[in-house]
CSV table of N, CA and C and ligand atoms in Angstrom, one decimal:
chain,number,residue,atom,x,y,z
A,1,MET,N,7.9,-10.7,-8.5
A,1,MET,CA,6.5,-10.3,-8.1
A,1,MET,C,5.8,-10.6,-7.3
A,2,THR,N,6.2,-10.5,-6.2
A,2,THR,CA,4.5,-10.7,-4.9
A,2,THR,C,3.3,-10.9,-5.7
A,3,THR,N,3.2,-12.0,-5.0
A,3,THR,CA,1.5,-12.6,-5.5
A,3,THR,C,1.1,-11.4,-4.2
A,4,GLN,N,-0.1,-11.5,-5.2
A,4,GLN,CA,-1.2,-10.9,-4.1
A,4,GLN,C,-2.4,-11.4,-3.9
A,5,ARG,N,-2.9,-11.5,-3.0
A,5,ARG,CA,-4.1,-12.3,-2.6
A,5,ARG,C,-5.2,-11.7,-2.7
A,6,LYS,N,-6.6,-12.3,-3.1
A,6,LYS,CA,-7.4,-11.6,-3.9
A,6,LYS,C,-8.0,-11.7,-3.3
A,7,VAL,N,-9.6,-10.9,-2.6
A,7,VAL,CA,-10.4,-10.2,-2.0
A,7,VAL,C,-11.7,-10.2,-2.4
A,8,PHE,N,-13.0,-11.1,-2.6
A,8,PHE,CA,-13.7,-11.2,-3.7
A,8,PHE,C,-14.9,-10.3,-2.9
A,9,ILE,N,-15.7,-9.6,-3.4
A,9,ILE,CA,-16.8,-8.8,-3.1
A,9,ILE,C,-18.5,-9.6,-3.3
A,10,ASN,N,-18.6,-10.1,-1.7
A,10,ASN,CA,-20.5,-10.6,-2.2
A,10,ASN,C,-21.2,-10.0,-2.7
A,11,THR,N,-21.9,-11.0,-2.6
A,11,THR,CA,-23.6,-10.3,-3.2
A,11,THR,C,-23.8,-9.4,-2.3
A,12,GLU,N,-23.8,-10.0,-1.4
A,12,GLU,CA,-24.0,-8.6,-0.1
A,12,GLU,C,-23.3,-7.1,0.1
A,13,ASN,N,-22.3,-6.9,-0.8
A,13,ASN,CA,-21.5,-6.1,-1.0
A,13,ASN,C,-20.4,-6.0,0.8
A,14,MET,N,-20.5,-6.8,0.6
A,14,MET,CA,-19.2,-7.8,2.2
A,14,MET,C,-18.4,-8.4,1.2
A,15,ALA,N,-17.1,-8.0,2.4
A,15,ALA,CA,-15.9,-8.8,2.1
A,15,ALA,C,-15.2,-8.9,3.3
A,16,THR,N,-14.4,-10.8,3.1
A,16,THR,CA,-13.5,-11.1,3.9
A,16,THR,C,-11.9,-10.3,4.5
A,17,PHE,N,-11.7,-9.4,4.9
A,17,PHE,CA,-10.2,-9.9,4.8
A,17,PHE,C,-9.8,-10.4,6.3
A,18,VAL,N,-7.9,-10.8,5.8
A,18,VAL,CA,-8.1,-12.4,7.0
A,18,VAL,C,-5.6,-11.4,7.1
A,19,CYS,N,-5.7,-11.4,8.5
A,19,CYS,CA,-4.5,-11.0,8.4
A,19,CYS,C,-3.6,-11.9,8.0
A,20,PRO,N,-2.5,-12.1,7.0
A,20,PRO,CA,-1.8,-12.0,7.0
A,20,PRO,C,-1.0,-12.5,8.1
A,21,GLU,N,-1.1,-12.3,8.6
A,21,GLU,CA,0.0,-11.9,10.2
A,21,GLU,C,-0.4,-13.1,11.5
A,22,CYS,N,-1.9,-12.3,12.0
A,22,CYS,CA,-2.0,-13.2,12.7
A,22,CYS,C,-3.7,-13.6,12.7
A,23,MET,N,-3.9,-13.5,10.9
A,23,MET,CA,-4.7,-14.6,10.6
A,23,MET,C,-6.2,-14.3,10.9
A,24,LYS,N,-6.2,-13.6,11.6
A,24,LYS,CA,-7.4,-13.1,12.3
A,24,LYS,C,-8.5,-12.4,10.6
A,25,SER,N,-9.5,-12.9,10.5
A,25,SER,CA,-10.9,-12.3,10.1
A,25,SER,C,-11.5,-11.4,10.2
A,26,LYS,N,-11.6,-10.0,9.3
A,26,LYS,CA,-13.0,-9.8,9.9
A,26,LYS,C,-13.6,-9.3,8.0
A,27,THR,N,-14.7,-8.6,8.4
A,27,THR,CA,-15.8,-9.2,7.2
A,27,THR,C,-16.7,-7.6,7.2
A,28,THR,N,-15.9,-6.5,6.1
A,28,THR,CA,-16.2,-4.9,5.8
A,28,THR,C,-17.4,-5.1,5.4
A,29,ASN,N,-18.0,-4.2,4.8
A,29,ASN,CA,-19.1,-3.7,3.7
A,29,ASN,C,-17.8,-2.5,2.7
A,30,VAL,N,-17.8,-2.9,1.4
A,30,VAL,CA,-17.3,-2.5,1.0
A,30,VAL,C,-18.3,-2.3,-0.3
A,31,SER,N,-18.8,-1.6,-0.6
A,31,SER,CA,-20.1,-1.3,-1.3
A,31,SER,C,-19.5,-0.2,-2.0
A,32,LYS,N,-18.5,0.8,-1.7
A,32,LYS,CA,-17.9,1.5,-2.4
A,32,LYS,C,-17.1,1.2,-3.1
A,33,TYR,N,-17.2,-0.1,-3.4
A,33,TYR,CA,-16.2,-0.8,-4.6
A,33,TYR,C,-17.0,-2.1,-5.2
A,34,LYS,N,-18.2,-1.2,-5.1
A,34,LYS,CA,-19.1,-2.6,-5.4
A,34,LYS,C,-19.5,-2.4,-7.2
A,35,ASN,N,-18.5,-1.4,-8.0
A,35,ASN,CA,-18.9,-1.3,-9.2
A,35,ASN,C,-18.1,-1.3,-10.1
A,36,ILE,N,-16.7,-1.5,-9.3
A,36,ILE,CA,-15.4,-2.1,-9.8
A,36,ILE,C,-15.8,-3.1,-10.9
A,37,ASP,N,-15.1,-2.5,-12.0
A,37,ASP,CA,-14.7,-4.0,-13.4
A,37,ASP,C,-13.5,-4.6,-13.3
A,38,ARG,N,-12.5,-4.2,-12.7
A,38,ARG,CA,-11.1,-4.7,-12.4
A,38,ARG,C,-10.7,-4.5,-10.8
A,39,ALA,N,-9.8,-5.7,-10.9
A,39,ALA,CA,-9.5,-5.9,-9.3
A,39,ALA,C,-9.1,-4.0,-9.0
A,40,VAL,N,-9.0,-4.6,-7.7
A,40,VAL,CA,-8.3,-2.9,-7.2
A,40,VAL,C,-7.1,-2.9,-5.5
A,41,ARG,N,-6.4,-2.5,-5.7
A,41,ARG,CA,-5.1,-3.1,-4.6
A,41,ARG,C,-6.2,-2.1,-3.4
A,42,VAL,N,-6.3,-3.1,-2.2
A,42,VAL,CA,-6.5,-1.9,-0.8
A,42,VAL,C,-5.8,-2.4,-0.2
A,43,LYS,N,-5.8,-1.0,0.0
A,43,LYS,CA,-4.7,-1.7,2.1
A,43,LYS,C,-5.6,-1.9,3.6
A,44,CYS,N,-5.4,-2.6,4.3
A,44,CYS,CA,-6.2,-3.1,5.7
A,44,CYS,C,-5.1,-2.8,6.9
A,45,ASN,N,-6.1,-2.7,7.4
A,45,ASN,CA,-4.9,-1.7,8.5
A,45,ASN,C,-5.3,-3.3,9.7
A,46,CYS,N,-4.5,-4.1,10.1
A,46,CYS,CA,-5.6,-5.0,11.3
A,46,CYS,C,-5.6,-5.1,12.7
A,47,ASP,N,-6.2,-4.9,14.1
A,47,ASP,CA,-6.1,-4.5,14.9
A,47,ASP,C,-4.6,-4.7,15.6
A,48,CYS,N,-4.1,-5.9,14.6
A,48,CYS,CA,-3.0,-6.2,15.4
A,48,CYS,C,-2.0,-5.4,14.7
A,49,GLY,N,-1.9,-4.0,14.3
A,49,GLY,CA,-0.7,-3.0,14.1
A,49,GLY,C,-0.4,-3.4,12.5
A,50,HIS,N,-0.4,-4.5,12.1
A,50,HIS,CA,0.0,-5.6,10.8
A,50,HIS,C,-0.9,-4.8,9.2
A,51,THR,N,-0.4,-3.8,8.3
A,51,THR,CA,-1.1,-3.8,7.4
A,51,THR,C,-0.6,-3.9,6.3
A,52,TYR,N,-1.6,-4.8,5.5
A,52,TYR,CA,-1.4,-5.8,4.1
A,52,TYR,C,-2.3,-5.5,2.9
A,53,SER,N,-1.8,-5.6,2.4
A,53,SER,CA,-2.4,-4.8,1.1
A,53,SER,C,-3.2,-6.4,0.1
A,54,VAL,N,-3.9,-6.5,-0.4
A,54,VAL,CA,-4.8,-7.0,-1.4
A,54,VAL,C,-5.3,-7.1,-2.0
A,55,MET,N,-6.2,-7.5,-3.5
A,55,MET,CA,-6.3,-7.5,-4.6
A,55,MET,C,-8.2,-7.7,-4.4
A,56,LEU,N,-9.2,-6.4,-4.6
A,56,LEU,CA,-10.9,-7.1,-3.7
A,56,LEU,C,-11.4,-6.6,-5.8
A,57,GLU,N,-12.1,-7.8,-5.8
A,57,GLU,CA,-12.3,-8.5,-6.9
A,57,GLU,C,-13.8,-8.6,-6.2
A,58,ARG,N,-14.7,-8.3,-7.9
A,58,ARG,CA,-15.7,-9.0,-7.8
A,58,ARG,C,-16.5,-10.1,-7.8
A,59,ARG,N,-17.1,-11.0,-7.3
A,59,ARG,CA,-17.0,-12.6,-8.1
A,59,ARG,C,-17.8,-12.5,-8.4
A,60,LYS,N,-19.0,-11.5,-8.6
A,60,LYS,CA,-20.5,-11.9,-9.5
A,60,LYS,C,-20.3,-11.3,-10.5
A,61,TYR,N,-19.1,-11.5,-12.1
A,61,TYR,CA,-19.1,-10.8,-12.8
A,61,TYR,C,-19.7,-12.2,-14.1
A,62,TYR,N,-20.0,-12.7,-15.0
A,62,TYR,CA,-20.5,-13.1,-16.2
A,62,TYR,C,-20.7,-15.2,-15.5
A,63,ARG,N,-21.7,-15.7,-15.5
A,63,ARG,CA,-21.4,-16.8,-15.7
A,63,ARG,C,-22.2,-16.7,-17.1
A,64,LYS,N,-21.4,-17.8,-17.6
A,64,LYS,CA,-21.8,-18.1,-19.1
A,64,LYS,C,-22.7,-19.6,-19.1
A,65,GLU,N,-23.7,-20.1,-19.2
A,65,GLU,CA,-24.2,-20.9,-19.5
A,65,GLU,C,-23.8,-22.0,-20.8
A,66,THR,N,-23.1,-23.6,-20.2
A,66,THR,CA,-22.8,-23.7,-21.6
A,66,THR,C,-22.7,-25.3,-22.4
A,67,ASN,N,-22.5,-25.8,-23.1
A,67,ASN,CA,-23.0,-27.1,-23.5
A,67,ASN,C,-21.9,-27.9,-24.1
A,68,LEU,N,-20.9,-27.5,-23.5
A,68,LEU,CA,-19.3,-27.7,-24.4
A,68,LEU,C,-18.8,-29.1,-23.7
A,69,PRO,N,-19.1,-30.2,-24.6
A,69,PRO,CA,-17.5,-31.5,-24.7
A,69,PRO,C,-15.8,-31.2,-24.1
A,70,GLY,N,-15.3,-31.6,-23.0
A,70,GLY,CA,-14.0,-31.4,-23.2
A,70,GLY,C,-13.7,-33.5,-22.4
A,71,VAL,N,-12.6,-32.9,-21.4
A,71,VAL,CA,-12.1,-34.1,-21.3
A,71,VAL,C,-11.3,-33.5,-20.2
A,72,TYR,N,-11.0,-34.4,-19.1
A,72,TYR,CA,-10.5,-33.7,-18.1
A,72,TYR,C,-9.3,-34.8,-18.0
A,73,LYS,N,-8.8,-34.6,-17.0
A,73,LYS,CA,-7.1,-35.6,-17.1
A,73,LYS,C,-6.2,-35.7,-15.8
A,74,SER,N,-5.9,-36.6,-14.7
A,74,SER,CA,-5.9,-36.0,-13.1
A,74,SER,C,-4.6,-37.8,-13.1
A,75,LYS,N,-3.3,-36.8,-12.3
A,75,LYS,CA,-2.9,-38.3,-11.5
A,75,LYS,C,-3.9,-39.5,-11.2
A,76,ARG,N,-4.3,-38.5,-10.3
A,76,ARG,CA,-5.0,-40.0,-9.3
A,76,ARG,C,-6.3,-40.6,-10.4
A,77,LEU,N,-7.2,-39.6,-11.0
A,77,LEU,CA,-8.3,-40.7,-11.7
A,77,LEU,C,-8.4,-41.3,-13.0
A,78,GLY,N,-7.1,-40.9,-13.7
A,78,GLY,CA,-6.9,-41.2,-15.1
A,78,GLY,C,-7.4,-40.1,-15.6
A,79,ARG,N,-8.4,-40.0,-16.7
A,79,ARG,CA,-8.8,-39.4,-17.9
A,79,ARG,C,-10.1,-39.2,-18.0
A,80,GLY,N,-10.9,-38.5,-18.8
A,80,GLY,CA,-12.7,-39.1,-18.4
A,80,GLY,C,-13.5,-38.2,-19.2
A,81,LYS,N,-14.6,-38.1,-19.9
A,81,LYS,CA,-15.0,-37.3,-20.1
A,81,LYS,C,-16.3,-36.2,-19.8
A,82,LEU,N,-16.3,-35.5,-20.0
A,82,LEU,CA,-17.2,-34.0,-18.8
A,82,LEU,C,-18.0,-33.1,-20.0
A,83,VAL,N,-18.8,-32.8,-19.6
A,83,VAL,CA,-19.7,-31.4,-20.4
A,83,VAL,C,-19.7,-29.9,-19.3
A,84,ILE,N,-18.9,-29.7,-20.4
A,84,ILE,CA,-19.1,-28.1,-19.3
A,84,ILE,C,-21.1,-27.5,-19.1
A,85,ARG,N,-20.8,-27.4,-17.9
A,85,ARG,CA,-22.2,-26.5,-18.4
A,85,ARG,C,-21.9,-25.0,-17.6
A,86,ASP,N,-22.1,-24.2,-17.3
A,86,ASP,CA,-20.9,-23.0,-17.3
A,86,ASP,C,-19.2,-22.8,-16.8
A,87,ILE,N,-20.1,-20.5,-17.4
A,87,ILE,CA,-17.5,-21.1,-17.0
A,87,ILE,C,-17.6,-19.4,-17.1
A,88,SER,N,-16.6,-19.1,-15.3
A,88,SER,CA,-17.3,-17.7,-14.7
A,88,SER,C,-15.5,-17.2,-15.1
A,89,ARG,N,-15.2,-16.8,-14.9
A,89,ARG,CA,-13.6,-15.9,-14.8
A,89,ARG,C,-12.7,-16.9,-14.0
A,90,PHE,N,-13.8,-17.0,-13.1
A,90,PHE,CA,-13.1,-18.3,-12.2
A,90,PHE,C,-13.1,-19.3,-11.8
A,91,GLY,N,-14.1,-20.0,-12.4
A,91,GLY,CA,-14.1,-21.5,-12.6
A,91,GLY,C,-15.2,-21.9,-13.7
A,92,LEU,N,-15.4,-23.4,-13.1
A,92,LEU,CA,-16.3,-24.0,-14.4
A,92,LEU,C,-17.3,-24.7,-13.7
A,93,LYS,N,-18.6,-24.9,-14.0
A,93,LYS,CA,-19.3,-26.5,-13.8
A,93,LYS,C,-19.2,-27.1,-15.0
A,94,PHE,N,-18.9,-28.4,-14.3
A,94,PHE,CA,-19.4,-29.5,-15.3
A,94,PHE,C,-19.8,-30.9,-14.6
A,95,ASP,N,-20.3,-31.5,-15.9
A,95,ASP,CA,-21.4,-33.1,-15.2
A,95,ASP,C,-20.0,-33.8,-16.6
A,96,ILE,N,-19.6,-35.3,-15.1
A,96,ILE,CA,-19.0,-36.0,-15.8
A,96,ILE,C,-19.6,-36.8,-16.5
A,97,THR,N,-19.8,-37.5,-17.7
A,97,THR,CA,-20.0,-37.6,-18.6
A,97,THR,C,-19.5,-39.8,-19.0
A,98,SER,N,-18.2,-39.5,-18.5
A,98,SER,CA,-17.4,-41.6,-18.0
A,98,SER,C,-16.3,-40.8,-17.8
A,99,GLY,N,-15.3,-41.5,-17.0
A,99,GLY,CA,-14.4,-41.3,-16.1
A,99,GLY,C,-15.3,-42.2,-14.7
A,100,ARG,N,-13.9,-41.6,-13.6
A,100,ARG,CA,-14.2,-41.5,-12.4
A,100,ARG,C,-14.2,-40.2,-11.8
A,101,TYR,N,-15.5,-40.7,-11.1
A,101,TYR,CA,-15.8,-39.0,-10.2
A,101,TYR,C,-14.8,-39.0,-9.3
A,102,PRO,N,-14.3,-37.3,-9.5
A,102,PRO,CA,-13.5,-36.5,-8.6
A,102,PRO,C,-13.5,-36.1,-6.8
A,103,MET,N,-13.1,-35.5,-6.1
A,103,MET,CA,-13.5,-35.9,-4.9
A,103,MET,C,-12.9,-34.0,-4.6
A,104,ILE,N,-13.5,-33.7,-3.5
A,104,ILE,CA,-13.5,-31.5,-3.2
A,104,ILE,C,-11.7,-32.6,-2.7
A,105,GLU,N,-11.0,-30.6,-4.2
A,105,GLU,CA,-9.8,-31.0,-3.5
A,105,GLU,C,-8.8,-31.7,-4.1
A,106,ASP,N,-9.5,-32.8,-5.1
A,106,ASP,CA,-8.8,-33.1,-6.4
A,106,ASP,C,-8.3,-32.1,-8.1
A,107,VAL,N,-6.9,-32.0,-7.3
A,107,VAL,CA,-7.4,-31.2,-9.3
A,107,VAL,C,-7.5,-32.0,-10.7
A,108,LEU,N,-8.1,-30.8,-11.7
A,108,LEU,CA,-7.6,-32.3,-12.8
A,108,LEU,C,-7.1,-30.7,-13.0
A,109,VAL,N,-6.6,-31.4,-15.1
A,109,VAL,CA,-6.8,-30.6,-15.8
A,109,VAL,C,-8.1,-30.9,-17.0
A,110,VAL,N,-8.4,-29.6,-17.3
A,110,VAL,CA,-10.0,-29.4,-18.4
A,110,VAL,C,-9.7,-28.4,-19.3
A,111,GLU,N,-10.2,-29.9,-19.7
A,111,GLU,CA,-9.7,-29.5,-21.5
A,111,GLU,C,-11.5,-29.2,-22.2
A,112,PHE,N,-11.0,-28.3,-23.1
A,112,PHE,CA,-12.4,-27.9,-23.7
A,112,PHE,C,-12.1,-27.2,-25.2
A,113,THR,N,-13.0,-27.0,-25.8
A,113,THR,CA,-12.9,-26.3,-27.0
A,113,THR,C,-14.7,-25.4,-26.9
A,114,LEU,N,-14.3,-24.0,-27.3
A,114,LEU,CA,-15.5,-23.0,-27.0
A,114,LEU,C,-15.8,-22.9,-28.1
A,115,ASP,N,-17.4,-22.3,-28.3
A,115,ASP,CA,-18.1,-22.5,-29.4
A,115,ASP,C,-18.1,-21.3,-29.8
A,116,ASP,N,-17.1,-20.3,-29.6
A,116,ASP,CA,-16.7,-18.8,-30.1
A,116,ASP,C,-16.1,-18.9,-31.7
A,117,SER,N,-15.8,-17.6,-32.4
A,117,SER,CA,-15.7,-18.1,-33.9
A,117,SER,C,-14.5,-18.4,-34.2
A,118,HIS,N,-13.4,-18.5,-33.0
A,118,HIS,CA,-12.3,-19.3,-33.3
A,118,HIS,C,-12.5,-20.8,-32.7
A,119,LYS,N,-13.6,-21.4,-32.2
A,119,LYS,CA,-13.0,-22.7,-32.3
A,119,LYS,C,-12.0,-22.7,-31.0
A,120,SER,N,-11.6,-21.4,-29.8
A,120,SER,CA,-11.1,-21.3,-29.2
A,120,SER,C,-10.2,-22.8,-28.3
A,121,PHE,N,-9.4,-23.7,-28.2
A,121,PHE,CA,-9.0,-24.1,-27.1
A,121,PHE,C,-8.3,-23.6,-25.9
A,122,ILE,N,-9.5,-24.3,-25.3
A,122,ILE,CA,-9.0,-24.3,-23.4
A,122,ILE,C,-8.3,-25.1,-22.5
A,123,SER,N,-7.2,-25.4,-22.0
A,123,SER,CA,-6.9,-25.8,-21.2
A,123,SER,C,-6.4,-25.2,-19.3
A,124,LYS,N,-7.2,-25.7,-18.3
A,124,LYS,CA,-7.1,-25.0,-17.2
A,124,LYS,C,-6.8,-26.1,-16.4
A,125,GLU,N,-6.0,-25.6,-15.0
A,125,GLU,CA,-6.4,-26.6,-14.0
A,125,GLU,C,-6.7,-26.6,-12.9
A,126,VAL,N,-7.5,-26.9,-12.4
A,126,VAL,CA,-8.7,-27.0,-11.8
A,126,VAL,C,-9.1,-27.8,-10.2
A,127,VAL,N,-9.2,-26.7,-9.2
A,127,VAL,CA,-10.2,-27.6,-8.6
A,127,VAL,C,-10.8,-27.7,-7.7
A,128,VAL,N,-11.5,-28.9,-7.9
A,128,VAL,CA,-13.0,-28.8,-7.1
A,128,VAL,C,-13.0,-28.9,-5.9
A,129,LYS,N,-14.1,-28.3,-5.7
A,129,LYS,CA,-14.4,-27.1,-5.1
A,129,LYS,C,-16.2,-28.4,-4.3
A,130,LYS,N,-16.8,-28.3,-5.7
A,130,LYS,CA,-18.6,-29.0,-4.9
A,130,LYS,C,-18.6,-30.3,-5.9
A,131,VAL,N,-18.9,-31.1,-5.5
A,131,VAL,CA,-19.8,-32.2,-5.7
A,131,VAL,C,-21.0,-32.8,-5.7
A,132,TYR,N,-21.5,-33.0,-6.1
A,132,TYR,CA,-22.3,-33.3,-6.7
A,132,TYR,C,-23.5,-34.4,-7.3
A,133,GLU,N,-23.3,-35.3,-6.9
A,133,GLU,CA,-23.4,-36.7,-7.9
A,133,GLU,C,-22.7,-36.8,-9.3
A,134,SER,N,-22.5,-35.7,-10.2
A,134,SER,CA,-21.9,-36.5,-11.2
A,134,SER,C,-21.9,-34.2,-11.6
A,135,THR,N,-22.4,-33.6,-11.3
A,135,THR,CA,-22.2,-32.3,-11.6
A,135,THR,C,-20.8,-32.1,-10.7
A,136,ILE,N,-19.6,-31.1,-11.5
A,136,ILE,CA,-18.8,-30.5,-10.6
A,136,ILE,C,-18.3,-29.7,-10.5
A,137,GLY,N,-18.1,-28.6,-9.4
A,137,GLY,CA,-18.2,-27.1,-9.2
A,137,GLY,C,-16.4,-26.8,-9.3
A,138,ALA,N,-16.0,-26.5,-10.1
A,138,ALA,CA,-14.4,-26.4,-9.9
A,138,ALA,C,-14.2,-25.2,-9.9
A,139,GLU,N,-12.7,-24.4,-9.6
A,139,GLU,CA,-12.0,-23.0,-9.4
A,139,GLU,C,-10.8,-23.3,-10.2
A,140,PHE,N,-10.7,-22.6,-11.1
A,140,PHE,CA,-9.2,-21.9,-11.2
A,140,PHE,C,-8.1,-22.3,-10.7
A,141,ILE,N,-7.3,-22.2,-10.9
A,141,ILE,CA,-5.4,-22.5,-9.7
A,141,ILE,C,-5.5,-21.3,-9.9
A,142,THR,N,-5.3,-20.9,-11.3
A,142,THR,CA,-4.4,-19.3,-11.4
A,142,THR,C,-5.9,-18.9,-12.2
A,143,VAL,N,-5.5,-17.6,-12.4
A,143,VAL,CA,-6.4,-16.7,-14.1
A,143,VAL,C,-5.5,-15.7,-13.4
A,144,ASP,N,-4.7,-15.8,-14.9
A,144,ASP,CA,-3.9,-14.3,-15.5
A,144,ASP,C,-3.9,-14.0,-16.3
A,145,SER,N,-4.2,-13.0,-16.9
A,145,SER,CA,-4.4,-12.3,-17.7
A,145,SER,C,-3.4,-12.5,-18.8
A,146,SER,N,-1.8,-12.7,-18.6
A,146,SER,CA,-1.9,-12.5,-20.4
A,146,SER,C,-1.9,-15.2,-20.5
A,147,SER,N,-2.6,-15.6,-19.8
A,147,SER,CA,-2.2,-16.5,-20.2
A,147,SER,C,-3.1,-16.4,-21.9
A,148,ASP,N,-3.6,-17.6,-22.8
A,148,ASP,CA,-3.9,-17.8,-23.5
A,148,ASP,C,-5.6,-17.9,-23.0
A,149,SER,N,-5.8,-19.8,-22.3
A,149,SER,CA,-6.8,-19.8,-22.3
A,149,SER,C,-7.6,-18.5,-21.4
A,150,ASP,N,-6.9,-17.8,-20.1
A,150,ASP,CA,-8.0,-16.3,-20.1
A,150,ASP,C,-8.1,-15.3,-21.1
A,151,ARG,N,-7.3,-15.5,-20.6
A,151,ARG,CA,-7.7,-13.8,-22.5
A,151,ARG,C,-8.9,-14.5,-22.9
A,152,ARG,N,-9.1,-16.2,-24.1
A,152,ARG,CA,-9.6,-16.5,-24.4
A,152,ARG,C,-11.0,-16.3,-23.5
A,153,ILE,N,-10.7,-17.4,-22.4
A,153,ILE,CA,-12.3,-17.2,-21.9
A,153,ILE,C,-12.7,-16.2,-21.2
A,154,GLY,N,-11.4,-14.5,-21.2
A,154,GLY,CA,-12.4,-13.1,-21.3
A,154,GLY,C,-13.5,-12.6,-22.0
A,155,PHE,N,-13.3,-13.3,-23.4
A,155,PHE,CA,-13.5,-13.1,-24.8
A,155,PHE,C,-15.3,-13.0,-24.8
A,156,TYR,N,-15.0,-14.5,-24.2
A,156,TYR,CA,-15.7,-15.6,-24.2
A,156,TYR,C,-17.0,-14.8,-23.4
A,157,LEU,N,-16.6,-14.1,-22.2
A,157,LEU,CA,-17.4,-14.4,-21.3
A,157,LEU,C,-17.6,-12.4,-21.0
A,158,MET,N,-17.4,-11.8,-22.6
A,158,MET,CA,-17.7,-9.9,-22.5
A,158,MET,C,-19.4,-10.0,-22.9
A,159,PRO,N,-20.5,-9.5,-22.3
A,159,PRO,CA,-21.2,-9.8,-22.9
A,159,PRO,C,-22.3,-8.9,-24.0
B,201,LIG,ZN1,-3.4,-9.1,12.1
């Protein structure tokens, strides 16, 4: 199966498509897709003549505020403790409470237990995207609805 590139709809209902052939980017109004609740496949025609398809998704799903203790592990930094501050389908915000601080583009494994009725254990590989003192913003490296952790997060985020 070929991996589809994901493109996200921003809060202004615009999305940026990058042609995989010539790398030219094009930002388009996609407000006709603004109410989608799952990814849709969209065909794009680039000025260079190349046609490609991407999965278009709304980024602004639900971001749930949390206060969940957990740990992180990384080859470079070793282990440390953290508190998950919010969770979305695409990533996490957390505070490092002990251990070394990561840098942008560090890859970590983050593990914690949800406060749902099953006390679901979550283990996700993330890449650090924002660092502000001890507060870290990180994106999941993969989002796959067949993975246990992603399914549990999906249920957890249901309003
Ligand atoms: Zn192109």
